[in-house]
Coordinates of C-alpha atoms in Angstrom, one line a residue:
Chain A
M296 CA 0.0 0.0 0.0
N297 CA 2.9 2.4 0.8
E298 CA 4.1 1.9 -2.8
R299 CA 0.7 2.7 -4.2
I300 CA 0.5 5.9 -2.2
L301 CA 4.0 6.9 -3.4
E302 CA 2.9 6.3 -7.0
L303 CA 0.0 8.7 -6.5
F304 CA 2.4 11.4 -5.3
Q305 CA 4.8 10.8 -8.1
Q306 CA 2.0 11.3 -10.6
S307 CA 1.7 14.9 -9.4
P308 CA 5.1 16.0 -8.2
E309 CA 5.2 19.2 -6.1
A310 CA 1.4 19.3 -5.8
Y311 CA -0.7 18.6 -2.8
V312 CA -2.8 15.4 -2.8
S313 CA -5.8 15.5 -0.6
G314 CA -6.6 12.8 1.9
E315 CA -10.0 12.5 0.3
E316 CA -8.5 11.8 -3.1
I317 CA -6.1 9.2 -1.8
S318 CA -8.9 7.6 0.1
R319 CA -11.2 7.5 -3.0
R320 CA -8.5 6.3 -5.5
L321 CA -7.0 3.6 -3.3
N322 CA -10.2 2.7 -1.4
V323 CA -8.8 3.0 2.1
S324 CA -9.8 4.9 5.2
R325 CA -8.4 8.3 6.1
T326 CA -7.0 6.8 9.3
A327 CA -5.2 4.1 7.2
I328 CA -3.7 6.8 5.0
W329 CA -2.4 8.7 8.0
K330 CA -0.8 5.5 9.2
H331 CA 0.9 4.8 5.9
I332 CA 2.2 8.4 5.6
E333 CA 3.8 8.0 9.0
E334 CA 5.4 4.7 7.9
L335 CA 6.8 6.4 4.8
R336 CA 8.1 9.3 7.0
A337 CA 10.0 6.8 9.2
A338 CA 11.5 5.4 6.0
G339 CA 12.9 8.8 5.1
Y340 CA 10.2 10.3 3.0
E341 CA 9.3 13.9 3.9
F342 CA 5.7 15.1 3.6
E343 CA 4.2 18.5 4.2
A344 CA 0.7 18.4 5.5
A345 CA -1.6 21.5 5.1
P346 CA -5.2 21.8 6.3
R347 CA -7.8 21.4 3.4
K348 CA -5.0 20.8 0.9
G349 CA -3.7 17.4 2.0
Y350 CA -0.1 16.1 1.7
R351 CA 2.8 17.1 -0.5
L352 CA 5.9 14.9 -1.0
V353 CA 8.8 17.2 -0.2
S354 CA 11.7 14.8 -0.5
K355 CA 12.5 11.2 -1.0
P356 CA 15.2 9.4 1.1
D357 CA 18.7 9.5 -0.4
K358 CA 19.7 6.2 -2.0
W359 CA 23.2 5.0 -2.5
Q360 CA 24.3 5.7 -6.1
V361 CA 26.7 2.8 -6.4
T362 CA 27.7 3.3 -10.1
E363 CA 28.5 7.0 -9.3
L364 CA 30.4 6.0 -6.2
L365 CA 32.6 3.5 -8.1
Q366 CA 33.2 5.8 -11.0
G367 CA 34.6 8.5 -8.9
L368 CA 36.6 6.2 -6.6
R369 CA 40.4 6.7 -7.0
T370 CA 41.5 3.9 -4.7
K371 CA 43.3 0.7 -5.8
V372 CA 41.8 -1.7 -3.2
L373 CA 39.5 0.0 -0.6
G374 CA 35.9 0.0 -1.6
Q375 CA 36.5 -1.7 -5.0
K376 CA 34.0 -4.3 -3.9
V377 CA 30.8 -2.8 -2.5
H378 CA 27.8 -4.5 -1.0
V379 CA 24.8 -2.1 -0.6
Y380 CA 21.8 -2.8 1.6
G381 CA 18.6 -1.0 2.5
E382 CA 17.9 -1.6 6.1
V383 CA 20.2 -3.9 8.1
D384 CA 20.7 -4.6 11.8
S385 CA 24.3 -3.6 11.6
T386 CA 26.8 -3.3 8.7
Q387 CA 29.3 -4.9 11.1
T388 CA 27.4 -8.1 11.4
I389 CA 27.1 -8.3 7.6
A390 CA 30.8 -7.6 7.1
H391 CA 31.8 -10.4 9.6
A392 CA 29.7 -12.8 7.6
L393 CA 31.2 -11.7 4.3
V394 CA 34.7 -12.2 5.7
A395 CA 33.7 -15.7 6.9
S396 CA 32.8 -16.5 3.3
G397 CA 36.0 -15.1 1.9
A398 CA 35.5 -11.4 1.2
P399 CA 38.9 -9.8 0.4
E400 CA 40.6 -6.7 1.9
G401 CA 38.8 -3.5 0.9
T402 CA 35.3 -5.0 0.8
L403 CA 32.8 -2.3 1.8
V404 CA 29.3 -2.7 3.2
L405 CA 27.0 0.3 2.9
A406 CA 23.5 0.5 4.3
E407 CA 20.7 3.1 4.1
A408 CA 19.7 2.4 7.6
Q409 CA 20.7 0.3 10.6
T410 CA 18.2 -0.9 13.2
A411 CA 21.0 -1.9 15.7
G412 CA 24.0 0.1 14.8
R413 CA 26.9 -0.5 17.2
G414 CA 28.9 2.2 18.9
R415 CA 31.9 2.0 21.3
M416 CA 31.5 0.3 24.7
G417 CA 28.3 -1.6 23.7
R418 CA 26.4 1.6 23.0
A419 CA 23.8 2.0 20.2
W420 CA 24.4 4.2 17.2
H421 CA 21.5 6.2 15.8
S422 CA 21.4 5.4 12.0
P423 CA 18.3 6.7 10.3
A424 CA 17.6 6.0 6.6
G425 CA 19.4 7.9 3.9
K426 CA 20.7 10.6 6.3
G427 CA 24.2 9.3 7.0
I428 CA 27.0 7.0 6.1
W429 CA 26.7 3.7 7.9
M430 CA 29.4 1.5 6.6
S431 CA 31.9 -1.3 7.4
L432 CA 35.3 -1.7 5.7
V433 CA 37.2 -5.1 5.7
L434 CA 40.9 -4.8 6.3
T435 CA 43.5 -7.6 6.5
P436 CA 46.7 -5.7 7.5
R437 CA 49.8 -7.9 7.9
V438 CA 50.7 -6.4 11.3
P439 CA 50.8 -8.0 14.7
V440 CA 47.8 -7.6 17.0
Y441 CA 50.1 -5.5 19.1
F442 CA 49.7 -2.7 16.6
L443 CA 45.9 -2.6 16.4
P444 CA 45.6 0.5 18.6
Q445 CA 47.6 2.3 16.0
L446 CA 45.1 1.3 13.3
T447 CA 42.3 2.7 15.5
L448 CA 44.1 6.1 15.6
L449 CA 44.9 5.9 11.9
S450 CA 41.2 5.4 11.1
A451 CA 40.3 8.5 13.1
V452 CA 42.9 10.6 11.2
A453 CA 41.7 9.3 7.8
L454 CA 38.1 10.1 8.6
C455 CA 38.8 13.5 10.1
R456 CA 40.9 14.6 7.2
S457 CA 38.4 13.4 4.6
I458 CA 35.6 15.3 6.3
Q459 CA 37.8 18.4 6.3
K460 CA 38.4 18.1 2.6
V461 CA 34.7 17.7 1.8
C462 CA 33.0 20.2 4.0
Q463 CA 33.8 23.3 6.1
V464 CA 33.6 22.3 9.7
D465 CA 35.9 22.7 12.6
I466 CA 36.3 19.0 13.5
G467 CA 38.7 17.3 15.9
I468 CA 39.5 13.9 17.3
K469 CA 38.7 12.9 20.9
W470 CA 40.9 10.0 22.1
P471 CA 40.9 7.4 20.7
N472 CA 38.7 7.8 17.7
D473 CA 35.5 9.9 18.1
L474 CA 35.1 12.9 15.9
L475 CA 33.6 16.1 17.5
I476 CA 32.4 19.4 16.2
K477 CA 32.0 22.0 18.9
G478 CA 32.1 19.2 21.5
K479 CA 29.3 17.3 19.8
K480 CA 29.8 13.9 18.3
V481 CA 29.4 13.7 14.5
S482 CA 31.1 10.5 13.7
G483 CA 32.3 7.3 15.4
I484 CA 34.5 4.4 14.5
L485 CA 34.5 0.9 15.9
L486 CA 37.3 -1.4 14.9
E487 CA 36.3 -5.0 15.5
S488 CA 39.2 -7.3 15.1
S489 CA 40.0 -11.0 15.0
G490 CA 43.4 -12.3 16.0
E491 CA 45.2 -15.6 16.0
D492 CA 48.0 -15.6 18.6
E493 CA 50.1 -12.6 17.9
R494 CA 48.8 -12.2 14.3
L495 CA 45.9 -10.1 13.2
K496 CA 43.5 -12.1 11.0
Y497 CA 41.2 -9.3 10.0
V498 CA 39.8 -6.0 11.1
I499 CA 36.4 -4.6 10.3
A500 CA 36.2 -0.9 10.7
G501 CA 32.6 0.2 11.4
I502 CA 32.1 3.8 10.6
G503 CA 29.1 6.0 11.3
I504 CA 29.0 9.5 10.0
S505 CA 26.0 11.7 10.7
V506 CA 25.9 13.5 7.3
N507 CA 22.5 15.1 6.5
L508 CA 20.5 14.6 9.7
K509 CA 18.5 17.6 10.8
V510 CA 18.1 18.5 14.4
E511 CA 14.6 17.0 14.4
D512 CA 16.0 13.7 13.1
Y513 CA 17.7 13.2 16.5
P514 CA 15.8 11.9 19.6
E515 CA 15.5 14.7 22.1
E516 CA 18.1 13.1 24.5
L517 CA 20.8 13.1 21.8
R518 CA 20.5 16.7 20.7
S519 CA 22.9 18.1 23.3
V520 CA 25.7 15.6 22.5
A521 CA 25.3 14.7 18.8
T522 CA 25.2 16.7 15.6
S523 CA 25.6 16.3 11.8
L524 CA 27.8 17.7 9.1
A525 CA 24.8 19.3 7.5
I526 CA 23.7 21.0 10.7
E527 CA 27.3 22.3 11.4
S528 CA 28.2 23.3 7.8
G529 CA 24.8 24.6 6.8
A530 CA 24.8 22.5 3.6
E531 CA 23.8 19.1 2.5
I532 CA 26.7 16.8 1.6
K533 CA 26.7 14.2 -1.1
R534 CA 27.4 11.0 0.7
E535 CA 29.2 9.3 -2.3
T536 CA 31.7 12.2 -2.4
L537 CA 32.5 11.8 1.3
V538 CA 32.9 8.0 1.0
Q539 CA 35.2 8.4 -2.0
A540 CA 37.3 11.0 -0.1
F541 CA 37.5 8.8 3.0
L542 CA 38.5 5.6 1.2
L543 CA 41.3 7.5 -0.7
E544 CA 42.6 9.2 2.5
F545 CA 42.5 5.9 4.4
E546 CA 44.4 4.0 1.6
E547 CA 47.1 6.7 1.4
L548 CA 47.6 6.8 5.2
Y549 CA 47.6 3.0 5.4
A550 CA 50.3 2.8 2.8
L551 CA 52.3 5.5 4.6
Y552 CA 51.8 3.6 7.9
L553 CA 52.9 0.2 6.4
E554 CA 56.0 1.9 5.0
K555 CA 57.1 4.4 7.6
G556 CA 55.4 3.1 10.8
F557 CA 53.4 5.0 13.3
S558 CA 55.4 8.2 13.6
P559 CA 53.8 10.1 10.8
I560 CA 50.3 9.0 11.8
R561 CA 50.9 10.1 15.4
L562 CA 51.9 13.6 14.2
L563 CA 48.7 13.9 12.2
W564 CA 46.6 12.5 15.1
E565 CA 48.2 15.0 17.5
A566 CA 47.5 17.9 15.1
L567 CA 43.8 17.0 14.9
S568 CA 43.4 16.1 18.6
V569 CA 41.0 18.0 20.8
T570 CA 42.2 15.9 23.8
L571 CA 45.9 16.7 24.2
K572 CA 46.9 19.3 26.7
R573 CA 43.4 19.4 28.1
P574 CA 42.0 18.3 31.5
I575 CA 40.3 15.0 31.2
R576 CA 38.7 12.4 33.5
T577 CA 38.4 8.7 33.0
H578 CA 37.5 5.6 34.9
S579 CA 40.1 2.8 35.3
P580 CA 40.0 -0.5 37.1
S581 CA 41.9 1.2 40.0
G582 CA 39.5 4.2 40.2
V583 CA 38.9 7.6 38.6
I584 CA 41.9 9.3 36.9
E585 CA 41.9 13.0 36.5
G586 CA 44.6 15.1 34.9
I587 CA 46.0 16.7 31.8
A588 CA 46.1 14.5 28.7
D589 CA 49.8 14.9 27.8
S590 CA 50.8 12.7 24.9
L591 CA 50.2 9.6 22.9
D592 CA 52.7 6.7 22.9
D593 CA 53.4 4.0 20.4
S594 CA 50.9 1.6 21.9
G595 CA 48.2 4.2 21.3
A596 CA 47.9 4.8 25.0
L597 CA 47.2 8.3 26.3
T598 CA 49.6 9.6 29.0
V599 CA 47.8 11.6 31.6
I600 CA 49.6 13.8 34.1
T601 CA 47.7 14.0 37.4
G602 CA 47.7 16.9 39.9
N603 CA 50.6 15.5 41.8
G604 CA 52.7 15.1 38.7
E605 CA 52.3 11.3 38.3
K606 CA 52.2 10.0 34.8
I607 CA 49.5 7.4 34.2
K608 CA 48.9 5.5 30.9
V609 CA 45.3 5.1 29.8
Y610 CA 45.0 2.1 27.4
S611 CA 41.3 1.8 26.9
G612 CA 37.9 3.1 27.8
D613 CA 36.2 6.5 27.5
I614 CA 37.5 9.8 28.5
E615 CA 35.6 12.9 29.5
L616 CA 36.8 16.3 28.4
R617 CA 36.5 18.7 31.4
Chain B
M1374 CA 26.8 -52.9 13.6
N1375 CA 30.0 -51.6 15.2
E1376 CA 28.1 -51.6 18.5
R1377 CA 26.9 -55.1 18.1
I1378 CA 30.5 -56.2 17.5
L1379 CA 31.7 -54.4 20.6
E1380 CA 29.0 -56.1 22.6
L1381 CA 30.3 -59.5 21.5
F1382 CA 33.8 -58.6 22.7
Q1383 CA 32.5 -57.3 26.0
Q1384 CA 30.7 -60.6 26.6
S1385 CA 34.1 -62.3 26.6
P1386 CA 36.6 -59.7 27.8
E1387 CA 40.3 -60.6 27.4
A1388 CA 39.4 -63.6 25.1
Y1389 CA 39.9 -64.0 21.4
V1390 CA 36.7 -64.0 19.3
S1391 CA 37.1 -65.7 16.0
G1392 CA 36.0 -64.0 12.8
E1393 CA 33.9 -67.1 12.0
E1394 CA 32.0 -66.7 15.3
I1395 CA 31.3 -63.0 14.7
S1396 CA 30.2 -63.8 11.2
R1397 CA 27.8 -66.5 12.3
R1398 CA 26.3 -64.7 15.3
L1399 CA 25.8 -61.4 13.5
N1400 CA 25.2 -62.9 10.1
V1401 CA 27.7 -60.7 8.2
S1402 CA 30.5 -61.6 5.9
R1403 CA 34.2 -61.9 7.0
T1404 CA 35.1 -58.9 4.8
A1405 CA 32.4 -56.8 6.5
I1406 CA 33.8 -57.7 9.9
W1407 CA 37.3 -56.7 8.9
K1408 CA 35.8 -53.4 7.7
H1409 CA 34.0 -52.8 11.0
I1410 CA 37.1 -53.7 13.1
E1411 CA 39.1 -51.1 11.1
E1412 CA 36.4 -48.5 11.8
L1413 CA 36.5 -49.3 15.5
R1414 CA 40.3 -49.0 15.5
A1415 CA 40.0 -45.5 13.9
A1416 CA 37.7 -44.6 16.7
G1417 CA 40.3 -45.5 19.3
Y1418 CA 39.6 -49.2 20.1
E1419 CA 42.7 -51.4 20.0
F1420 CA 42.4 -55.0 18.8
E1421 CA 45.0 -57.7 18.6
A1422 CA 44.5 -60.1 15.6
A1423 CA 46.0 -63.6 15.8
P1424 CA 46.0 -66.2 13.1
R1425 CA 43.4 -68.9 13.7
K1426 CA 42.3 -67.3 17.0
G1427 CA 40.6 -64.2 15.7
Y1428 CA 40.4 -60.8 17.4
R1429 CA 40.9 -59.7 21.0
L1430 CA 39.8 -56.3 22.3
V1431 CA 42.9 -54.9 24.0
S1432 CA 41.7 -51.4 25.1
K1433 CA 38.8 -49.1 24.7
P1434 CA 39.3 -45.4 23.9
D1435 CA 39.6 -43.2 26.9
K1436 CA 36.4 -41.2 27.7
W1437 CA 36.3 -37.9 29.6
Q1438 CA 35.3 -38.5 33.2
V1439 CA 33.6 -35.2 33.8
T1440 CA 32.4 -35.8 37.4
E1441 CA 35.9 -36.8 38.4
L1442 CA 37.4 -33.8 36.6
L1443 CA 35.1 -31.4 38.4
Q1444 CA 35.5 -33.0 41.8
G1445 CA 39.3 -32.7 41.6
L1446 CA 39.2 -29.2 40.2
R1447 CA 40.6 -26.6 42.6
T1448 CA 40.0 -23.5 40.5
K1449 CA 37.5 -20.7 41.2
V1450 CA 36.5 -19.9 37.6
L1451 CA 38.4 -21.7 34.9
G1452 CA 36.8 -25.0 33.9
Q1453 CA 33.9 -24.7 36.3
K1454 CA 31.6 -24.9 33.2
V1455 CA 32.5 -27.8 31.0
H1456 CA 31.0 -28.9 27.7
V1457 CA 32.1 -32.3 26.6
Y1458 CA 31.8 -33.7 23.1
G1459 CA 32.7 -36.9 21.3
E1460 CA 34.0 -36.0 17.9
V1461 CA 33.9 -32.4 16.7
D1462 CA 35.4 -30.5 13.9
S1463 CA 37.3 -28.2 16.2
T1464 CA 36.7 -27.3 19.9
Q1465 CA 37.5 -23.7 18.8
T1466 CA 34.5 -23.5 16.6
I1467 CA 32.3 -24.7 19.4
A1468 CA 33.8 -22.3 21.9
H1469 CA 33.2 -19.3 19.5
A1470 CA 29.5 -20.4 19.2
L1471 CA 29.2 -20.7 23.0
V1472 CA 30.6 -17.2 23.5
A1473 CA 28.2 -15.8 21.0
S1474 CA 25.4 -17.3 23.1
G1475 CA 26.7 -15.8 26.3
A1476 CA 29.1 -18.4 27.7
P1477 CA 31.0 -16.9 30.7
E1478 CA 34.8 -16.7 31.4
G1479 CA 36.3 -20.0 32.2
T1480 CA 33.9 -22.1 30.0
L1481 CA 35.8 -25.2 28.9
V1482 CA 35.1 -27.2 25.8
L1483 CA 36.6 -30.8 25.7
A1484 CA 36.4 -33.2 22.9
E1485 CA 37.4 -36.8 22.5
A1486 CA 38.5 -36.2 18.9
Q1487 CA 38.7 -33.4 16.4
T1488 CA 38.3 -33.9 12.7
A1489 CA 39.6 -30.5 11.8
G1490 CA 41.8 -29.4 14.8
R1491 CA 43.4 -26.0 14.1
G1492 CA 47.1 -25.2 14.7
R1493 CA 49.1 -22.1 14.3
M1494 CA 49.4 -20.5 10.8
G1495 CA 46.4 -22.3 9.4
R1496 CA 48.0 -25.7 10.0
A1497 CA 46.0 -28.8 10.9
W1498 CA 46.4 -30.4 14.3
H1499 CA 46.3 -34.3 14.6
S1500 CA 43.7 -35.0 17.3
P1501 CA 42.8 -38.7 17.4
A1502 CA 40.1 -40.1 19.8
G1503 CA 40.8 -40.4 23.5
K1504 CA 44.6 -40.0 23.1
G1505 CA 45.0 -36.4 23.9
I1506 CA 43.6 -33.3 25.4
W1507 CA 41.8 -31.2 22.7
M1508 CA 40.2 -28.3 24.5
S1509 CA 39.2 -24.7 24.3
L1510 CA 39.1 -22.3 27.2
V1511 CA 37.0 -19.0 27.1
L1512 CA 38.7 -16.0 28.7
T1513 CA 37.4 -12.4 29.0
P1514 CA 40.4 -10.6 30.4
R1515 CA 39.9 -6.9 31.0
V1516 CA 43.1 -5.9 29.3
P1517 CA 43.7 -3.8 26.2
V1518 CA 44.3 -5.7 22.9
Y1519 CA 47.8 -4.3 23.1
F1520 CA 48.6 -6.9 25.8
L1521 CA 47.3 -9.9 23.9
P1522 CA 50.8 -11.2 23.1
Q1523 CA 51.5 -11.4 26.8
L1524 CA 48.6 -13.7 27.2
T1525 CA 50.0 -15.9 24.5
L1526 CA 53.2 -16.3 26.4
L1527 CA 51.4 -16.7 29.7
S1528 CA 49.4 -19.6 28.3
A1529 CA 52.6 -21.3 27.2
V1530 CA 54.1 -20.9 30.7
A1531 CA 50.9 -22.3 32.4
L1532 CA 50.8 -25.3 30.1
C1533 CA 54.5 -26.1 30.4
R1534 CA 54.5 -25.8 34.2
S1535 CA 51.4 -28.0 34.6
I1536 CA 53.0 -30.7 32.4
Q1537 CA 56.1 -30.6 34.5
K1538 CA 54.1 -31.1 37.6
V1539 CA 52.2 -34.1 36.2
C1540 CA 54.9 -36.0 34.4
Q1541 CA 58.6 -36.4 34.2
V1542 CA 59.6 -34.9 30.9
D1543 CA 62.2 -32.4 29.8
I1544 CA 59.9 -29.9 28.2
G1545 CA 60.5 -26.3 27.0
I1546 CA 58.9 -23.4 25.2
K1547 CA 59.7 -22.5 21.6
W1548 CA 58.7 -18.9 20.9
P1549 CA 56.0 -17.9 21.2
N1550 CA 54.0 -20.8 22.5
D1551 CA 54.9 -24.3 21.2
L1552 CA 56.0 -26.9 23.7
L1553 CA 58.8 -29.2 22.7
I1554 CA 60.4 -32.3 24.2
K1555 CA 63.8 -33.1 22.7
G1556 CA 63.0 -30.8 19.8
K1557 CA 59.6 -32.5 19.0
K1558 CA 56.3 -30.8 19.4
V1559 CA 54.1 -32.2 22.1
S1560 CA 51.6 -29.5 22.6
G1561 CA 50.4 -26.3 20.9
I1562 CA 48.3 -23.3 21.8
L1563 CA 46.3 -21.1 19.5
L1564 CA 44.8 -18.0 21.0
E1565 CA 41.9 -16.7 18.9
S1566 CA 40.9 -13.3 20.0
S1567 CA 38.1 -10.8 19.3
G1568 CA 38.7 -7.1 20.0
E1569 CA 36.7 -3.9 19.8
D1570 CA 38.9 -0.8 19.2
E1571 CA 41.6 -1.0 21.9
R1572 CA 39.6 -3.4 24.1
L1573 CA 39.7 -7.2 24.1
K1574 CA 36.2 -8.7 24.0
Y1575 CA 37.2 -12.3 24.5
V1576 CA 40.0 -14.8 23.9
I1577 CA 39.6 -18.5 23.2
A1578 CA 42.6 -20.5 24.0
G1579 CA 42.7 -23.6 21.9
I1580 CA 45.0 -26.2 23.5
G1581 CA 46.2 -29.5 22.1
I1582 CA 48.3 -31.8 24.2
S1583 CA 49.4 -35.1 22.7
V1584 CA 49.1 -37.2 25.9
N1585 CA 48.8 -40.9 25.4
L1586 CA 49.5 -41.3 21.6
K1587 CA 51.8 -44.1 20.7
V1588 CA 54.3 -43.8 17.9
E1589 CA 52.0 -45.8 15.6
D1590 CA 49.1 -43.3 16.3
Y1591 CA 51.1 -40.7 14.3
P1592 CA 51.0 -40.5 10.5
E1593 CA 54.5 -41.5 9.2
E1594 CA 55.3 -37.9 8.1
L1595 CA 54.7 -36.5 11.7
R1596 CA 56.9 -39.0 13.6
S1597 CA 60.1 -37.0 13.2
V1598 CA 58.6 -33.7 14.4
A1599 CA 55.8 -34.7 16.9
T1600 CA 55.7 -36.8 20.1
S1601 CA 53.5 -37.4 23.1
L1602 CA 53.9 -37.2 26.9
A1603 CA 53.4 -41.0 27.1
I1604 CA 56.1 -41.7 24.5
E1605 CA 58.6 -39.4 26.3
S1606 CA 57.8 -40.3 29.9
G1607 CA 57.2 -44.0 29.3
A1608 CA 53.9 -43.9 31.2
E1609 CA 50.2 -43.2 30.4
I1610 CA 48.9 -40.0 31.9
K1611 CA 45.4 -39.5 33.3
R1612 CA 44.0 -36.7 31.2
E1613 CA 41.7 -35.4 33.9
T1614 CA 44.7 -34.9 36.2
L1615 CA 46.5 -32.8 33.6
V1616 CA 43.5 -30.7 32.8
Q1617 CA 43.0 -29.9 36.5
A1618 CA 46.7 -29.0 36.9
F1619 CA 46.7 -26.8 33.8
L1620 CA 43.5 -24.9 34.8
L1621 CA 44.8 -24.3 38.3
E1622 CA 48.3 -23.2 37.0
F1623 CA 46.6 -20.9 34.5
E1624 CA 44.3 -19.3 37.0
E1625 CA 47.2 -18.6 39.4
L1626 CA 49.4 -17.1 36.8
Y1627 CA 46.5 -15.1 35.3
A1628 CA 45.8 -13.6 38.8
L1629 CA 49.5 -12.8 39.2
Y1630 CA 49.6 -11.2 35.8
L1631 CA 46.5 -9.0 36.4
E1632 CA 48.0 -7.9 39.7
K1633 CA 51.7 -7.5 39.0
G1634 CA 51.8 -7.2 35.2
F1635 CA 54.0 -9.0 32.7
S1636 CA 57.4 -9.0 34.6
P1637 CA 56.9 -12.2 36.6
I1638 CA 55.5 -14.0 33.6
R1639 CA 58.4 -13.0 31.5
L1640 CA 60.8 -14.3 34.0
L1641 CA 59.0 -17.7 34.0
W1642 CA 58.8 -17.8 30.2
E1643 CA 62.5 -17.0 29.9
A1644 CA 63.4 -19.8 32.4
L1645 CA 61.4 -22.3 30.3
S1646 CA 62.5 -21.1 26.9
V1647 CA 64.4 -23.3 24.5
T1648 CA 64.7 -20.3 22.1
L1649 CA 66.7 -17.7 23.9
K1650 CA 70.4 -17.5 23.3
R1651 CA 70.1 -19.9 20.4
P1652 CA 70.6 -19.4 16.7
I1653 CA 67.3 -19.1 14.9
R1654 CA 65.9 -18.3 11.5
T1655 CA 62.6 -16.7 10.5
H1656 CA 60.9 -15.2 7.6
S1657 CA 59.7 -11.6 7.7
P1658 CA 58.0 -9.4 5.1
S1659 CA 61.4 -7.9 4.4
G1660 CA 63.2 -11.3 4.0
V1661 CA 64.9 -14.0 6.0
I1662 CA 66.2 -13.0 9.4
E1663 CA 69.0 -15.1 10.9
G1664 CA 70.6 -14.5 14.3
I1665 CA 70.7 -15.2 18.0
A1666 CA 67.4 -15.0 19.8
D1667 CA 68.4 -12.6 22.5
S1668 CA 65.4 -11.5 24.7
L1669 CA 61.7 -10.9 25.0
D1670 CA 60.2 -7.5 25.3
D1671 CA 56.9 -6.2 26.9
S1672 CA 55.1 -6.6 23.6
G1673 CA 56.0 -10.3 23.5
A1674 CA 58.4 -9.7 20.5
L1675 CA 61.6 -11.6 20.2
T1676 CA 64.7 -9.5 19.8
V1677 CA 67.1 -11.2 17.4
I1678 CA 70.8 -10.1 17.1
T1679 CA 72.0 -10.7 13.6
G1680 CA 75.6 -11.5 12.5
N1681 CA 76.5 -7.8 12.0
G1682 CA 75.2 -6.9 15.4
E1683 CA 71.9 -5.4 14.3
K1684 CA 68.9 -5.9 16.7
I1685 CA 65.7 -6.9 14.9
K1686 CA 62.3 -7.4 16.6
V1687 CA 60.2 -10.3 15.5
Y1688 CA 56.6 -9.8 16.3
S1689 CA 54.9 -12.7 14.7
G1690 CA 55.3 -15.8 12.7
D1691 CA 57.3 -19.0 13.0
I1692 CA 60.9 -19.4 14.0
E1693 CA 63.2 -22.3 13.1
L1694 CA 65.7 -23.4 15.7
R1695 CA 69.0 -23.9 14.0

């Protein structure tokens, strides 16, 4: 029924279609129409409703343009195999299954919407249809598990730099790999890895970027902590362009890393950090740590200098900027 | 049919049963009997065959005595939940599935036989029925992924020390975690891990110990490189006793590690190593490395000093003792 309603609107683009007319032509009740319009709204269609005029279809949800994405992609490996889905529970789950059935390095999973997007520390990630980039990238780096934290930081650098190239926002990295604009989260990365003894078997980088969400697309409780590129830059961003920029940036940094090691990546991370030299608080197994985030070491750990001058290394977890 | 044949032998333990009698009582051909006896042999039953006398059942395959195992187990967590199987493809595969359905830390998977036991570097592991300990242990250590190589080394120390306590063999550790007796492999460990960013989600330690295999239980091509505790100590070992000793040793070292860090574990590893101060050869992405294995660092890497005095760190892979 939703499809038949959409057809009606597409027959008269830009115009209002009255509830009465829909009701008559499709032979359904006004209440049923209202219910279907709400379903379509949840799927990313935007309608304007005006008294006595009816409904007008304002915009359709963005759909991944795969041909366009691939044509403009300047990478050698990353993203050269793309799997595109409508609504999925999580692109991570799909990518794990693809790896199990032999998907090669660079395989990319894109979804319009996620019903159970995963964030850091077991948190949910809000991933409405067509408004963001919800993707997973398969990597099989030939580095020891020991170096995984460096890949986490590299991912953040690649994502931050590609966003800077595509839109005008003042974006920075909160340790280890959250991206913030004016203190609000705009993008997150979750690296799920699989290792065998000291060897890394594969890594799946789950990346969520809130691209074209409007303030009203966020649940009330997220509005003070989350934002989107469109909200902050004042302009809609073409998702394909950002994916292309990210994959290219990642591939270049990854090659640099494999050749030169972590030093150049650390310099870039430090330059983009909103964490270093700032007071932070974090919880460790031995209690709360408060101090100034001082530096990053080769293991990806954050060195924090506490009030009494003690240096403490923070290897994992969440930090709070104070 | 195999079961009916076993019944016949159990009716007259120790005695020979002639092929003719089996053939008559079970109404099958002599060729069919020979085929069934071979199947039973593959499943761990040992038969003696004598001309004109027939077959005698010499021994039945060992079966896991779970009640006995649990009664003698002095751990708090490790092995307190045991899942026992007959023949499985790999205990690792089962343990992964158990973790996915919520199995807690310490969950142990035991199998009589594995048809596709996994070793390091994608190699197969020979796991015949009832002759060895083929098991997987679920761990959820709250340490960063960064420390995983230390757990690999800790596992080798725990296994080596528990074997020393249970039987008289001159056993040592080849970097990172193979156990050798007189240069032949007797036990292997494979740590499969799953991480999320810098955090370790879980580790499944797959452990294979060749306990009571006889020389003839090994395929010809393995006899020069593999051995068993029974072959080397000259006595059969009760598998339950060794599992109990291993779990206790692991739990104690694990607690020590979580409290005091890697230093005490490194000292124990070094004391048991057959690698340090010896000439070794290994393959790295940049070519063959030859030199003297000098020391172990905090990352679990082996420092190798080459002929021209250069120090090279080996993070992963296989080494050859020269």
